[in-house]
C-alpha cells in the first residue's frame, strides 16, 4: 500500500535489493507478486538484476497511476507549506499525496483507463494536467511527451494486468496457497490513526488489507507487527522518546538509520511501548517480530517509554 514512497531493503544470498514499489517477494522465483489497487508508478521495467520478474508480477487494473506532475506538485506543496506555516510534512516527494487527492476527487486515472480507449485516457489526462496547472501556475507539464511515454508503458505492462478482485478471489478460494500481504510505512503513519498531519496518505494498518486488496475481513489470518528494539522516525512529528544526544547518534549510526527512499537520517530514540500498545489496539497483532536488538548491545543501560502523562496524570491511551 502507499506507492513508491516506501523503501524496503532486502538482503538475499548476500545481495542487497532496495524495493520501492515491488513486493519483496519478487525475488522468490516461486512466488507470484501482486500490486493491488493503490498505486502504480509506471517505469516498472527499469528493474534490473532479477530474471523473468515480469512473468511473476501481476498488476491490478484498478491501481491508480502516479504521474510525473503528481511528483512535481508534491514538491511544490512542501515548499508552500514551508513558506506559509514555517514547516513541511517531510514527504518523499514521490507524488503520493497528490495522487490520493486525485483519487478522492474522482479525477484520478487507473491502469484500466490507460489500457482501454487511449483517446479517452488522453482527454482525461489533459483535464487533470490543466487542473494542476491552474492551481500551480509555475508548474510545467509536457503533456504530449507524457502521453507518448504512457502509451509505450501501456504496451509493456499490458500482459501483466489482471482484474485484481477476481485474482484475489481465485487465490483465496482455489487450490490452497500461502498469501502474504506486505505493508509499508507504519501504524503511526496511517492517514486516520497516525500522528496527523505528519502521516502518509494511505491506511497502513491491517484494515488496508481489506480495502487495498478486496479481501473480506474473515480471510485475514495472522497479523505480524514488525517493531524495532528502539523507535525511529523519518521527517517531523511528535516523538516523546527521541534522543537528541549521543544515544540518538549511536542508534542512528549503528542501526544504519536513513530512509531508503530519501536518504534522510532517521530520528532515533528509546522504544516507546505506548505507541506499540496503540498499534496493537488497532491491528490486533498475533505476534511481534522484534528487530535490531543487536544495535543495543554496546549500551550498559536501556530505557523504555512506559506511559504518557497529560496534565500531570498518567493516561491509559495514546492521545
Short mmCIF file of N, CA, C and O in Angstrom, two decimals, residues 8-19 23-29 49-50 56 182:
data_model
loop_
_atom_site.label_atom_id
_atom_site.label_comp_id
_atom_site.label_asym_id
_atom_site.label_seq_id
_atom_site.Cartn_x
_atom_site.Cartn_y
_atom_site.Cartn_z
N UNK A 8 11.90 -0.67 1.04
CA UNK A 8 12.22 -1.88 1.80
C UNK A 8 13.56 -2.42 1.31
O UNK A 8 13.73 -2.69 0.13
N UNK A 9 14.51 -2.55 2.22
CA UNK A 9 15.80 -3.13 1.88
C UNK A 9 15.77 -4.61 2.23
O UNK A 9 15.44 -4.97 3.35
N UNK A 10 16.07 -5.44 1.25
CA UNK A 10 16.05 -6.89 1.45
C UNK A 10 17.40 -7.45 1.03
O UNK A 10 17.91 -7.11 -0.05
N UNK A 11 17.99 -8.28 1.89
CA UNK A 11 19.28 -8.90 1.56
C UNK A 11 19.06 -10.40 1.43
O UNK A 11 18.60 -11.06 2.35
N UNK A 12 19.36 -10.94 0.24
CA UNK A 12 19.21 -12.37 -0.02
C UNK A 12 20.51 -12.88 -0.63
O UNK A 12 21.01 -12.31 -1.61
N UNK A 13 21.06 -13.93 -0.04
CA UNK A 13 22.33 -14.52 -0.52
C UNK A 13 23.42 -13.45 -0.65
O UNK A 13 24.17 -13.42 -1.64
N UNK A 14 23.45 -12.54 0.32
CA UNK A 14 24.50 -11.52 0.33
C UNK A 14 24.28 -10.38 -0.65
O UNK A 14 25.05 -9.43 -0.69
N UNK A 15 23.19 -10.44 -1.44
CA UNK A 15 22.92 -9.36 -2.40
C UNK A 15 21.82 -8.45 -1.85
O UNK A 15 20.80 -8.94 -1.35
N UNK A 16 22.04 -7.15 -1.95
CA UNK A 16 21.08 -6.19 -1.39
C UNK A 16 20.14 -5.65 -2.46
O UNK A 16 20.57 -5.26 -3.54
N UNK A 17 18.85 -5.65 -2.15
CA UNK A 17 17.84 -5.07 -3.04
C UNK A 17 17.11 -3.97 -2.29
O UNK A 17 16.78 -4.14 -1.12
N UNK A 18 16.85 -2.86 -2.98
CA UNK A 18 16.03 -1.79 -2.39
C UNK A 18 14.74 -1.71 -3.19
O UNK A 18 14.77 -1.34 -4.38
N UNK A 19 13.62 -2.05 -2.56
CA UNK A 19 12.34 -2.03 -3.26
C UNK A 19 11.53 -0.81 -2.85
O UNK A 19 11.45 -0.47 -1.68
N UNK A 23 6.62 -5.74 -4.58
CA UNK A 23 6.57 -6.56 -3.37
C UNK A 23 7.92 -7.28 -3.21
O UNK A 23 8.53 -7.67 -4.22
N UNK A 24 8.39 -7.43 -1.97
CA UNK A 24 9.70 -8.06 -1.74
C UNK A 24 9.75 -9.48 -2.28
O UNK A 24 10.82 -9.99 -2.61
N UNK A 25 8.58 -10.12 -2.38
CA UNK A 25 8.51 -11.50 -2.87
C UNK A 25 8.94 -11.68 -4.32
O UNK A 25 9.08 -12.80 -4.80
N UNK A 26 9.16 -10.56 -5.03
CA UNK A 26 9.57 -10.64 -6.44
C UNK A 26 10.91 -11.37 -6.58
O UNK A 26 11.23 -11.92 -7.63
N UNK A 27 11.70 -11.40 -5.50
CA UNK A 27 13.00 -12.09 -5.52
C UNK A 27 12.79 -13.61 -5.64
O UNK A 27 13.59 -14.31 -6.24
N UNK A 28 11.69 -14.09 -5.03
CA UNK A 28 11.45 -15.53 -4.98
C UNK A 28 10.86 -16.02 -6.31
O UNK A 28 9.75 -15.66 -6.67
N UNK A 29 11.61 -16.88 -7.05
CA UNK A 29 11.11 -17.33 -8.36
C UNK A 29 9.84 -18.17 -8.28
O UNK A 29 9.15 -18.36 -9.27
N UNK A 49 18.72 -6.88 -12.58
CA UNK A 49 19.33 -7.82 -11.65
C UNK A 49 18.44 -8.98 -11.26
O UNK A 49 18.84 -9.84 -10.51
N UNK A 50 17.22 -9.01 -11.77
CA UNK A 50 16.32 -10.14 -11.50
C UNK A 50 15.88 -10.75 -12.83
O UNK A 50 15.53 -10.02 -13.76
N UNK A 56 6.29 -13.09 -13.23
CA UNK A 56 5.67 -13.38 -11.92
C UNK A 56 5.14 -12.13 -11.23
O UNK A 56 4.93 -12.10 -10.03
N UNK A 182 2.23 -7.65 2.20
CA UNK A 182 3.33 -6.83 2.69
C UNK A 182 2.88 -5.38 2.86
O UNK A 182 2.41 -4.76 1.91
#
